[in-house]
Each structure stands twice: as structure tokens, then as C-alpha cells.
CSV table of C-alpha atoms in Angstrom, one decimal:
chain,number,residue,atom,x,y,z
A,1,PHE,CA,-15.2,2.9,-22.5
A,2,SER,CA,-16.7,5.1,-19.4
A,3,SER,CA,-16.2,8.3,-19.2
A,4,ARG,CA,-17.5,11.1,-16.5
A,5,VAL,CA,-17.3,15.5,-16.3
A,6,GLY,CA,-18.7,17.8,-14.5
A,7,TYR,CA,-17.9,21.6,-13.7
A,8,ASP,CA,-19.1,22.9,-10.3
A,9,PHE,CA,-21.3,26.8,-10.9
A,10,SER,CA,-21.1,27.0,-7.7
A,11,GLN,CA,-20.4,25.6,-3.8
A,12,ASP,CA,-23.4,24.0,-4.4
A,13,THR,CA,-24.3,24.0,-7.6
A,14,ARG,CA,-22.6,20.9,-9.7
A,15,TRP,CA,-23.8,19.3,-13.3
A,16,GLU,CA,-22.1,15.6,-14.1
A,17,LEU,CA,-21.9,14.6,-17.4
A,18,SER,CA,-21.1,9.9,-17.3
A,19,THR,CA,-21.5,7.6,-20.2
A,20,ARG,CA,-19.8,4.4,-20.7
A,21,TYR,CA,-19.8,1.6,-23.6
A,22,THR,CA,-18.7,-2.1,-23.9
A,23,LYS,CA,-18.7,-4.2,-26.7
A,24,SER,CA,-18.0,-7.9,-25.9
A,25,HIS,CA,-17.8,-10.8,-27.9
A,26,ASP,CA,-18.5,-14.2,-25.9
A,27,GLU,CA,-18.3,-18.0,-26.9
A,28,LEU,CA,-21.1,-19.9,-25.6
A,29,ASP,CA,-20.1,-23.3,-23.8
A,30,ASP,CA,-22.8,-26.6,-24.0
A,31,VAL,CA,-25.2,-25.9,-21.1
A,32,TRP,CA,-25.3,-29.7,-21.5
A,33,GLY,CA,-21.8,-30.5,-21.0
A,34,GLN,CA,-20.4,-32.6,-18.9
A,35,GLU,CA,-21.1,-32.4,-15.1
A,36,ASN,CA,-19.0,-29.6,-13.2
A,37,SER,CA,-17.5,-28.7,-16.7
A,38,GLY,CA,-17.9,-26.2,-19.0
A,39,ASN,CA,-15.3,-27.5,-21.8
A,40,LYS,CA,-17.7,-28.4,-24.5
A,41,ASP,CA,-17.2,-26.2,-27.5
A,42,ASN,CA,-20.6,-26.2,-29.8
A,43,GLY,CA,-19.5,-22.9,-31.6
A,44,ASN,CA,-21.9,-20.8,-31.0
A,45,SER,CA,-21.5,-17.0,-29.3
A,46,THR,CA,-23.1,-13.6,-28.2
A,47,THR,CA,-22.2,-10.3,-29.4
A,48,ILE,CA,-23.1,-7.4,-27.0
A,49,ASP,CA,-23.0,-4.1,-27.4
A,50,ASP,CA,-24.0,-1.7,-24.1
A,51,PHE,CA,-24.4,1.9,-23.6
A,52,TYR,CA,-25.3,3.8,-20.5
A,53,LEU,CA,-25.9,8.0,-20.5
A,54,SER,CA,-26.7,10.0,-17.1
A,55,THR,CA,-26.5,13.6,-17.0
A,56,LEU,CA,-27.0,14.7,-13.1
A,57,PHE,CA,-28.3,17.8,-11.6
A,58,LYS,CA,-28.0,19.2,-8.1
A,59,THR,CA,-28.1,22.2,-5.9
A,60,LYS,CA,-29.0,23.7,-3.0
A,61,PHE,CA,-31.7,26.1,-2.6
A,62,PHE,CA,-31.6,26.6,1.0
A,63,ASP,CA,-29.0,25.5,3.5
A,64,TRP,CA,-32.2,22.7,4.6
A,65,TRP,CA,-33.0,21.9,0.7
A,66,GLN,CA,-30.4,19.7,-1.7
A,67,PHE,CA,-31.8,19.7,-4.8
A,68,LYS,CA,-30.7,16.1,-7.1
A,69,VAL,CA,-32.6,15.3,-10.9
A,70,ASN,CA,-30.8,12.6,-13.0
A,71,PRO,CA,-32.2,11.3,-16.0
A,72,ASN,CA,-30.8,8.4,-18.1
A,73,MET,CA,-30.8,5.6,-20.4
A,74,TYR,CA,-29.7,2.3,-21.2
A,75,PHE,CA,-29.6,0.2,-24.6
A,76,GLN,CA,-28.5,-3.2,-24.8
A,77,GLU,CA,-28.1,-5.2,-28.4
A,78,ALA,CA,-27.3,-8.3,-28.1
A,79,PHE,CA,-27.2,-11.3,-31.7
A,80,THR,CA,-26.4,-14.4,-30.7
A,81,ILE,CA,-25.0,-17.5,-33.2
A,82,ALA,CA,-26.2,-21.2,-32.1
A,83,THR,CA,-26.5,-24.3,-33.4
A,84,ALA,CA,-30.3,-24.4,-33.3
A,85,GLU,CA,-30.7,-20.9,-34.4
A,86,ASN,CA,-29.6,-17.6,-34.2
A,87,ASP,CA,-31.3,-15.1,-32.1
A,88,TYR,CA,-31.4,-11.3,-32.1
A,89,PHE,CA,-32.5,-8.8,-28.8
A,90,ILE,CA,-32.6,-5.2,-27.9
A,91,ASN,CA,-33.1,-3.5,-24.7
A,92,ARG,CA,-34.2,-0.1,-23.8
A,93,GLN,CA,-34.8,2.1,-20.1
A,94,TYR,CA,-35.3,5.6,-19.8
A,95,THR,CA,-35.2,6.6,-16.1
A,96,PHE,CA,-36.0,9.7,-14.7
A,97,TYR,CA,-35.4,10.5,-11.4
A,98,LEU,CA,-35.8,13.5,-8.4
A,99,GLU,CA,-34.8,14.0,-5.1
A,100,ASN,CA,-35.2,16.2,-2.2
A,101,ASN,CA,-33.3,16.2,1.0
A,102,MET,CA,-34.8,18.4,3.8
A,103,LYS,CA,-33.2,18.7,7.6
A,104,LEU,CA,-35.5,20.2,9.1
A,105,GLY,CA,-34.1,20.8,13.1
A,106,ARG,CA,-31.1,19.6,14.7
A,107,HIS,CA,-31.8,15.4,14.4
A,108,LEU,CA,-34.8,14.9,11.9
A,109,SER,CA,-33.9,15.3,8.0
A,110,PHE,CA,-37.1,13.9,5.2
A,111,LEU,CA,-36.0,12.9,1.4
A,112,LEU,CA,-38.4,13.0,-1.4
A,113,GLY,CA,-38.9,12.0,-4.7
A,114,GLY,CA,-39.8,10.4,-7.5
A,115,GLU,CA,-39.0,8.0,-10.4
A,116,TYR,CA,-41.2,8.0,-13.5
A,117,GLU,CA,-39.6,4.4,-15.7
A,118,ARG,CA,-39.4,2.9,-19.4
A,119,GLN,CA,-38.6,-0.2,-19.8
A,120,GLU,CA,-38.4,-1.4,-23.7
A,121,GLY,CA,-37.9,-4.9,-25.1
A,122,ASP,CA,-37.0,-6.2,-29.1
A,123,SER,CA,-36.3,-9.9,-30.0
A,124,ASP,CA,-37.4,-11.9,-33.0
A,125,GLY,CA,-36.6,-15.5,-30.9
A,126,ASN,CA,-36.1,-16.1,-28.2
A,127,PHE,CA,-34.7,-20.0,-27.0
A,128,GLY,CA,-37.4,-21.4,-29.7
A,129,GLY,CA,-39.6,-19.1,-29.7
A,130,THR,CA,-41.6,-16.3,-31.4
A,131,GLY,CA,-39.9,-13.7,-30.6
A,132,TYR,CA,-41.7,-10.5,-28.7
A,133,LYS,CA,-41.8,-6.4,-28.7
A,134,GLU,CA,-42.9,-5.5,-25.3
A,135,PHE,CA,-43.0,-2.6,-23.2
A,136,THR,CA,-43.3,-1.7,-19.6
A,137,ASP,CA,-43.6,1.7,-17.8
A,138,ASN,CA,-43.9,2.4,-13.7
A,139,LYS,CA,-44.2,6.0,-12.0
A,140,ALA,CA,-43.1,5.8,-8.1
A,141,PHE,CA,-43.2,7.8,-5.7
A,142,PHE,CA,-41.3,7.8,-2.2
A,143,ILE,CA,-40.1,9.3,0.7
A,144,GLN,CA,-37.9,8.6,4.3
A,145,SER,CA,-37.2,10.1,6.7
A,146,ILE,CA,-34.4,10.0,9.3
A,147,TYR,CA,-34.0,10.8,13.0
A,148,ASP,CA,-30.8,11.0,14.3
A,149,TYR,CA,-29.9,11.4,17.7
A,150,LYS,CA,-26.5,13.1,17.8
A,151,ASN,CA,-25.0,9.2,16.2
A,152,ILE,CA,-26.1,7.4,19.3
A,153,MET,CA,-29.7,6.2,17.9
A,154,VAL,CA,-30.7,6.5,14.4
A,155,VAL,CA,-34.2,5.7,13.3
A,156,THR,CA,-35.2,5.3,9.6
A,157,ALA,CA,-38.6,5.0,8.3
A,158,GLY,CA,-39.3,4.7,4.3
A,159,LEU,CA,-42.4,4.4,2.1
A,160,ARG,CA,-42.2,3.7,-1.8
A,161,HIS,CA,-45.6,3.2,-4.1
A,162,ASP,CA,-45.3,1.8,-7.1
A,163,ILE,CA,-47.8,1.7,-10.5
A,164,ASN,CA,-47.0,-0.5,-12.3
A,165,SER,CA,-48.8,-0.8,-15.9
A,166,ARG,CA,-48.5,-3.9,-15.6
A,167,PHE,CA,-49.2,-4.6,-11.9
A,168,ASP,CA,-51.1,-2.2,-11.2
A,169,LYS,CA,-49.6,-0.5,-8.1
A,170,VAL,CA,-47.7,-1.7,-5.2
A,171,ASP,CA,-46.6,-0.2,-1.7
A,172,THR,CA,-43.1,-1.6,0.0
A,173,TYR,CA,-41.6,-0.3,2.8
A,174,LYS,CA,-38.8,-0.5,5.5
A,175,ILE,CA,-37.9,0.8,8.7
A,176,GLU,CA,-34.5,0.5,10.1
A,177,ALA,CA,-32.6,1.8,13.6
A,178,GLY,CA,-29.2,1.9,14.7
A,179,HIS,CA,-28.4,2.1,18.0
A,180,ASN,CA,-24.4,3.0,19.3
A,181,PHE,CA,-23.2,2.7,23.3
A,182,LEU,CA,-20.4,5.4,22.6
A,183,LYS,CA,-18.4,3.7,26.4
A,184,THR,CA,-18.3,0.3,24.8
A,185,ASN,CA,-18.5,1.1,21.2
A,186,THR,CA,-20.8,-1.5,20.7
A,187,LYS,CA,-23.8,-0.6,17.6
A,188,LEU,CA,-26.6,-2.7,17.8
A,189,HIS,CA,-28.9,-2.4,14.8
A,190,ALA,CA,-32.2,-3.7,13.2
A,191,ALA,CA,-34.2,-4.0,10.3
A,192,PHE,CA,-37.3,-5.1,8.8
A,193,ALA,CA,-38.6,-5.1,5.1
A,194,THR,CA,-40.6,-5.5,2.3
A,195,GLY,CA,-40.1,-5.5,-1.6
A,196,PHE,CA,-41.3,-7.1,-5.0
A,197,ARG,CA,-40.0,-8.2,-8.5
A,198,ALA,CA,-41.3,-8.1,-11.6
A,199,PRO,CA,-40.3,-11.2,-14.6
A,200,THR,CA,-38.2,-9.7,-16.9
A,201,PHE,CA,-39.3,-9.5,-20.7
A,202,ASN,CA,-38.1,-13.4,-21.5
A,203,ASP,CA,-40.2,-15.1,-18.2
A,204,TYR,CA,-42.8,-12.6,-19.9
A,205,LYS,CA,-42.7,-14.6,-23.1
A,206,LEU,CA,-42.0,-17.9,-22.5
A,207,THR,CA,-45.0,-17.8,-19.4
A,208,PRO,CA,-47.5,-15.1,-20.2
A,209,GLU,CA,-49.2,-16.0,-16.6
A,210,LEU,CA,-46.1,-15.5,-13.8
A,211,LEU,CA,-46.8,-13.4,-10.7
A,212,SER,CA,-44.4,-10.8,-9.3
A,213,GLU,CA,-42.2,-12.2,-6.5
A,214,ARG,CA,-44.1,-10.0,-3.2
A,215,THR,CA,-40.8,-10.8,-0.6
A,216,LYS,CA,-40.7,-9.6,3.5
A,217,SER,CA,-37.0,-9.7,5.2
A,218,PHE,CA,-35.7,-8.7,9.0
A,219,GLU,CA,-31.9,-8.4,10.4
A,220,ILE,CA,-31.0,-8.0,13.3
A,221,GLY,CA,-26.9,-7.8,14.3
A,222,VAL,CA,-24.2,-6.0,16.5
A,223,LYS,CA,-21.1,-4.4,15.5
A,224,GLN,CA,-17.9,-4.2,18.1
A,225,SER,CA,-14.8,-2.2,17.6
A,226,LEU,CA,-11.7,-2.6,20.4
A,227,MET,CA,-8.6,-1.0,20.9
A,228,ASP,CA,-9.6,2.2,19.2
A,229,GLU,CA,-10.6,1.2,16.1
A,230,LYS,CA,-8.1,-0.8,15.2
A,231,ILE,CA,-9.9,-4.4,15.5
A,232,ARG,CA,-14.2,-3.9,13.9
A,233,LEU,CA,-15.8,-7.5,14.5
A,234,GLY,CA,-19.9,-7.5,13.5
A,235,VAL,CA,-22.0,-10.2,13.6
A,236,THR,CA,-25.7,-10.4,11.6
A,237,PHE,CA,-28.5,-12.6,11.4
A,238,PHE,CA,-31.2,-12.2,8.4
A,239,ASN,CA,-34.2,-13.7,7.5
A,240,SER,CA,-36.7,-14.0,4.3
A,241,ILE,CA,-39.4,-15.5,2.9
A,242,THR,CA,-40.3,-14.9,-0.9
A,243,HIS,CA,-43.7,-15.8,-2.2
A,244,ASN,CA,-44.4,-16.9,-5.7
A,245,PHE,CA,-40.9,-17.6,-6.2
A,246,ILE,CA,-39.1,-17.3,-10.1
A,247,GLN,CA,-36.7,-19.7,-10.9
A,248,ALA,CA,-36.3,-22.2,-14.3
A,249,HIS,CA,-38.1,-25.7,-14.7
A,250,SER,CA,-36.1,-28.3,-14.2
A,251,VAL,CA,-37.7,-30.2,-17.3
A,252,SER,CA,-38.1,-27.5,-19.5
A,253,PRO,CA,-34.8,-25.2,-18.2
A,254,TRP,CA,-35.6,-22.2,-20.8
A,255,THR,CA,-38.6,-22.1,-19.1
A,256,THR,CA,-39.6,-20.5,-15.9
A,257,GLU,CA,-42.7,-20.1,-13.0
A,258,ASN,CA,-43.3,-19.6,-9.6
A,259,PHE,CA,-42.6,-22.8,-8.3
A,260,GLY,CA,-43.5,-21.5,-4.1
A,261,LYS,CA,-42.5,-20.1,-1.1
A,262,PHE,CA,-38.3,-19.5,-0.7
A,263,HIS,CA,-36.5,-19.2,2.4
A,264,SER,CA,-33.1,-17.9,3.6
A,265,GLN,CA,-32.0,-17.2,6.6
A,266,GLY,CA,-28.2,-16.8,7.4
A,267,ILE,CA,-25.8,-15.3,9.4
A,268,GLU,CA,-23.4,-12.8,8.1
A,269,THR,CA,-19.9,-11.7,10.1
A,270,GLU,CA,-17.4,-9.2,9.7
A,271,LEU,CA,-13.8,-8.7,10.9
A,272,ASP,CA,-11.6,-5.8,10.0
A,273,LEU,CA,-8.4,-5.4,11.3
A,274,LYS,CA,-5.6,-2.3,11.3
A,275,LEU,CA,-2.2,-4.1,11.4
A,276,PRO,CA,1.6,-1.9,11.7
A,277,HIS,CA,3.2,-0.6,8.6
A,278,ASN,CA,-0.1,0.5,7.2
A,279,PHE,CA,-1.5,-3.3,6.6
A,280,SER,CA,-5.2,-3.7,6.6
A,281,LEU,CA,-7.0,-6.6,6.6
A,282,SER,CA,-10.6,-8.0,6.2
A,283,MET,CA,-12.9,-10.9,6.2
A,284,ARG,CA,-16.4,-11.7,5.5
A,285,HIS,CA,-18.3,-15.0,5.7
A,286,THR,CA,-21.9,-15.8,5.1
A,287,TRP,CA,-23.6,-18.9,5.6
A,288,ASN,CA,-27.2,-19.0,4.3
A,289,ASP,CA,-29.6,-22.0,4.8
A,290,HIS,CA,-32.6,-21.6,2.2
A,291,TYR,CA,-34.7,-23.8,1.2
A,292,LEU,CA,-37.8,-24.1,-1.9
A,293,ASN,CA,-41.4,-25.1,-0.5
A,294,GLU,CA,-42.2,-25.8,-4.1
A,295,LYS,CA,-46.4,-25.4,-4.4
A,296,THR,CA,-47.1,-28.5,-5.9
A,297,LYS,CA,-45.1,-30.7,-2.8
A,298,PRO,CA,-45.3,-27.8,0.1
A,299,THR,CA,-43.2,-30.4,2.5
A,300,ASN,CA,-40.6,-30.9,-0.2
A,301,HIS,CA,-37.3,-28.8,1.0
A,302,GLN,CA,-35.0,-28.0,-1.5
A,303,PRO,CA,-32.2,-25.9,-1.6
A,304,GLY,CA,-32.6,-23.0,-4.8
A,305,ASN,CA,-30.3,-22.7,-7.8
A,306,ARG,CA,-27.0,-21.3,-7.8
A,307,ARG,CA,-26.6,-20.6,-4.5
A,308,PRO,CA,-24.0,-21.9,-2.4
A,309,LYS,CA,-24.5,-22.2,1.6
A,310,HIS,CA,-21.0,-20.8,2.1
A,311,LYS,CA,-19.2,-17.3,1.5
A,312,VAL,CA,-15.6,-16.3,2.6
A,313,ASN,CA,-14.1,-13.1,0.9
A,314,ALA,CA,-10.6,-11.4,2.9
A,315,ASN,CA,-8.4,-9.2,1.8
A,316,LEU,CA,-5.1,-7.7,2.6
A,317,THR,CA,-4.5,-4.3,2.0
A,318,HIS,CA,-1.3,-2.3,2.3
A,319,ASN,CA,-0.4,1.8,2.0
A,320,TRP,CA,3.3,2.8,0.9
A,321,ASN,CA,4.3,6.6,1.1
A,322,ASN,CA,0.5,7.4,0.1
A,323,LYS,CA,1.0,6.8,-3.3
A,324,LEU,CA,1.3,2.5,-4.2
A,325,ASP,CA,-1.8,1.3,-3.1
A,326,SER,CA,-2.4,-3.0,-3.4
A,327,LEU,CA,-4.5,-5.7,-2.4
A,328,VAL,CA,-4.2,-9.6,-1.9
A,329,GLY,CA,-7.6,-11.1,-2.1
A,330,ILE,CA,-9.1,-14.6,-1.9
A,331,PHE,CA,-12.9,-15.7,-2.1
A,332,ALA,CA,-14.2,-19.2,-2.0
A,333,ARG,CA,-18.0,-21.1,-2.3
A,334,GLY,CA,-19.1,-23.8,-1.6
A,335,SER,CA,-21.4,-26.6,-3.9
A,336,ALA,CA,-24.4,-25.2,-5.3
A,337,LYS,CA,-27.5,-26.7,-7.0
A,338,GLY,CA,-28.6,-26.3,-10.7
A,339,TRP,CA,-31.8,-26.8,-12.0
A,340,SER,CA,-30.6,-30.3,-13.1
A,341,ALA,CA,-28.1,-33.0,-11.6
A,342,ILE,CA,-25.4,-32.3,-14.6
A,343,ASN,CA,-25.0,-28.6,-13.7
A,344,GLU,CA,-23.7,-28.7,-10.7
A,345,THR,CA,-21.2,-27.2,-9.0
A,346,LYS,CA,-18.6,-27.7,-6.8
A,347,GLY,CA,-16.9,-25.4,-4.6
A,348,TYR,CA,-13.3,-23.6,-5.5
A,349,ALA,CA,-11.1,-20.1,-4.2
A,350,THR,CA,-9.7,-17.9,-6.6
A,351,VAL,CA,-7.0,-15.3,-5.8
A,352,ARG,CA,-7.3,-11.9,-7.5
A,353,SER,CA,-4.6,-8.3,-6.7
A,354,ALA,CA,-5.2,-5.2,-7.6
A,355,PHE,CA,-2.3,-2.1,-7.2
A,356,THR,CA,-2.8,2.0,-7.6
A,357,TYR,CA,-0.1,4.2,-8.3
A,358,LYS,CA,-0.4,7.6,-7.3
A,359,TYR,CA,2.3,8.9,-10.3
A,360,ASN,CA,1.9,12.8,-9.7
A,361,LYS,CA,-1.4,14.8,-8.4
A,362,ASN,CA,-3.0,14.2,-12.1
A,363,ILE,CA,-2.1,10.3,-12.6
A,364,LYS,CA,-3.0,7.1,-11.1
A,365,ILE,CA,-2.1,3.8,-12.1
A,366,THR,CA,-4.7,0.8,-12.3
A,367,LEU,CA,-3.7,-2.2,-12.5
A,368,ARG,CA,-5.4,-5.4,-12.0
A,369,GLY,CA,-5.3,-9.4,-11.4
A,370,GLU,CA,-8.4,-12.0,-11.2
A,371,ASN,CA,-7.8,-16.0,-11.2
A,372,LEU,CA,-3.9,-15.5,-10.7
A,373,LEU,CA,-4.0,-19.5,-10.0
A,374,ASN,CA,-5.8,-20.3,-13.0
A,375,LYS,CA,-8.4,-22.1,-11.3
A,376,ASP,CA,-10.1,-24.0,-13.7
A,377,TYR,CA,-13.8,-24.0,-11.8
A,378,VAL,CA,-17.3,-23.3,-12.6
A,379,GLU,CA,-20.0,-20.7,-11.5
A,380,VAL,CA,-22.9,-21.6,-14.1
A,381,GLY,CA,-23.3,-25.2,-14.2
A,382,GLY,CA,-22.8,-26.0,-17.7
A,383,PHE,CA,-20.2,-22.8,-19.1
A,384,SER,CA,-17.0,-22.7,-18.0
A,385,THR,CA,-15.2,-19.3,-16.9
A,386,ALA,CA,-12.0,-17.6,-17.8
A,387,GLY,CA,-8.4,-18.8,-16.5
A,388,ILE,CA,-5.7,-16.2,-15.6
A,389,ASN,CA,-6.7,-12.4,-16.5
A,390,GLY,CA,-5.2,-9.1,-16.1
A,391,TYR,CA,-6.8,-5.2,-16.7
A,392,GLY,CA,-4.8,-2.2,-16.7
A,393,GLY,CA,-5.5,1.4,-17.1
A,394,PHE,CA,-5.7,4.8,-15.7
A,395,VAL,CA,-7.2,7.4,-14.1
A,396,TYR,CA,-6.6,11.2,-14.8
A,397,THR,CA,-7.9,14.2,-12.6
A,398,PHE,CA,-8.4,17.9,-14.0
A,399,ASN,CA,-7.3,20.7,-10.7
């Protein structure tokens, strides 16, 4: 169940309340099952309740100053019934987000804000462990400046300062720039960024001495429009290096460790075509060449777990009389290494479709089908996936 309710106090002031609740019961296959198969049922299952609540308020103090505040909370409760033991987890997250957007002159704007986040986790057991009760507090302040000169040149620079109760202080930043050649409809773009990822509560309990991942990355690319933007092409090269890379242990998969330095580089290509009779075709391909230099074997290049080298996504869409939108899509990916030979996965391809019909000005009817060819495939070694499945719903708009 999900809902969003909003009210406009004025043209510049709005309040929104969003909620989402999901209850699921998942049967778990035997992770020690046959290679590239998850069909060994051992009676394990997990029941999960997820609840999310967000209340957003935004307004304009002046024509050049927009203010936004968004308190939200997330709650998850999970109960696992397994042959070895039963595990119980509760995760809570409370966030208060504040943002100021200020436009100074014709070309320069600033974004200033802050965020407070508290995470809490409780568990009575963790794969044979003794359970945990943990929390972290994180305060963050950020600033971003954007220089946009007549949509010809755009330069963005941002800095974020985090104060974490477990990691003390962390600074990250990102710089990106783009140039648009209007005569040829050519766009060049480049970016450089740093980042970090903290271990989860489960990681801490199993391996208390874990360090946070630290990442440096850059990308550079070009986009080209042809035939009055009926054809759009794009190519982007990316490269990133992650230090203290966290990954499950190959011998004891329920424990994690900082394996070493993870390298990831590749090329993303995109193609968009506007076809006759209101058809459109979009295609995306990612080639990702990655390897891991283990700290104990720095010259031993091993591919990362669960990361295929190739991913392809293609969607054919059509609009009929501004009432019916339809989509047929294909997703394909290559093989991926697992944390053991028995958990490696082969490549696969699936077909999906989606329809949205505008019944009247207030009601839209939605239909969606996944894995239409009932492909028997595996995303994570040892765990099977759903066969052909469908979803239906509607959207009602008050106006």
C-alpha cells in the first residue's frame, strides 16, 4: 500500500504526506544448492514488514530563495524461520532533511542544507551469532554551487561534511562540468567525485574491525543529437577505485572483511530513436571491466562478486491517441562470479511489458508483466527467481 496526499497553500507553498507499507513472505532456497540453480527447497522462509512515512514542506521566501524541509522515518521488521535457527531483526531509520536553493544573478545558484540521520538495529541472532543492539547518528552539512551560462556551459561543485558517531568526520566532494555546442547539438561532460560507504550493522557484528569503503571516481563522455533530435547518441567512460573494499569471505560467506582495492572501469553507451507512428526505441549497454586486488595478494586480479561485465536494456514504447502508453522491454546480462564456484551465475535475458491507459482525466489504469517468457534464471547463486508474473493497479488524481 502506498499513498501521497498534498495540499497547495499557495502557488509557492506546498505540503505533502507520503506513506508506503509492504508485507511479504519469502521462501528461501538452499544457498548450498546445485550450481546455477536455486531449486532446492529446505523449508526456510522470511516474513518482512516495511513501513515508510515522509512529510514534505516547501515554500518560497523570495523569488530567489526556495526552502524545503523533509522529516521521514523507515521501519523494518523481519522474522526468519530456518532449519538451523530462527532469526529476528528490527531496523529503524529517522531522517530530518533541510535544503535551501538560492539563485544569485542570472547564471549562479547555490544549494545549502543539512541532514540528521539516526539508524537503529536490533537482532536476536545473526547466522548463529549472539544478536546485537546497535545505533549510529550521522550529521551532515552540504553546499553546492551551479554556474549555468545560457545552457552552453554548466559547472557544478559540491562539498559534503559528515560527522558520524562511529567514524568521526568524513569529507566528500564532486566536481562536474558540461559544454553544449549549439550548432552541432553536441554535449561534452566530465566529473570527478569521492565517496564512502559505511559497513552495515550485520557487518559490524560479524567483523567489528571493518573499515569504511573510500572511493574516488571520474567519468568523461559525449552526447550527440541528430535529425532534429530524432536520434540521440551517448558514450561515457567511467573509472573508480574503492579502498577497503567490503566483500563476503569466500570460505565463510556469513562473515565480511576489507579485501583490498577494487577497480572498476567501463563504457556506457545509449541510443534513443524517435520512430514513425509514435514509436520510440531506447537502448542502453554497460561494459564493466572490474577486478579486485586482495590485500594479501595485491597482484592477483580477481573479478568482483555478482558483477557481470555486460548489461543490456532495450525498450520499445508507443503512445496511442494520448490515452494508451505501452512498453515492451528486454533486459540481458552476462555471467557473474559468486563467492564460490557453486554460486556463480550464467548470463540470461528476460522480457517485460507495461501498459498505462488514461480512462478519463482522473483515472489511469496500469498493467505490467515481468519475465513473460517464463525464463528459469538465477541472479544470485543458489537462489531462484520468480517465473512469469503480473501486476495491475490504478492511479486516481484529484483535480
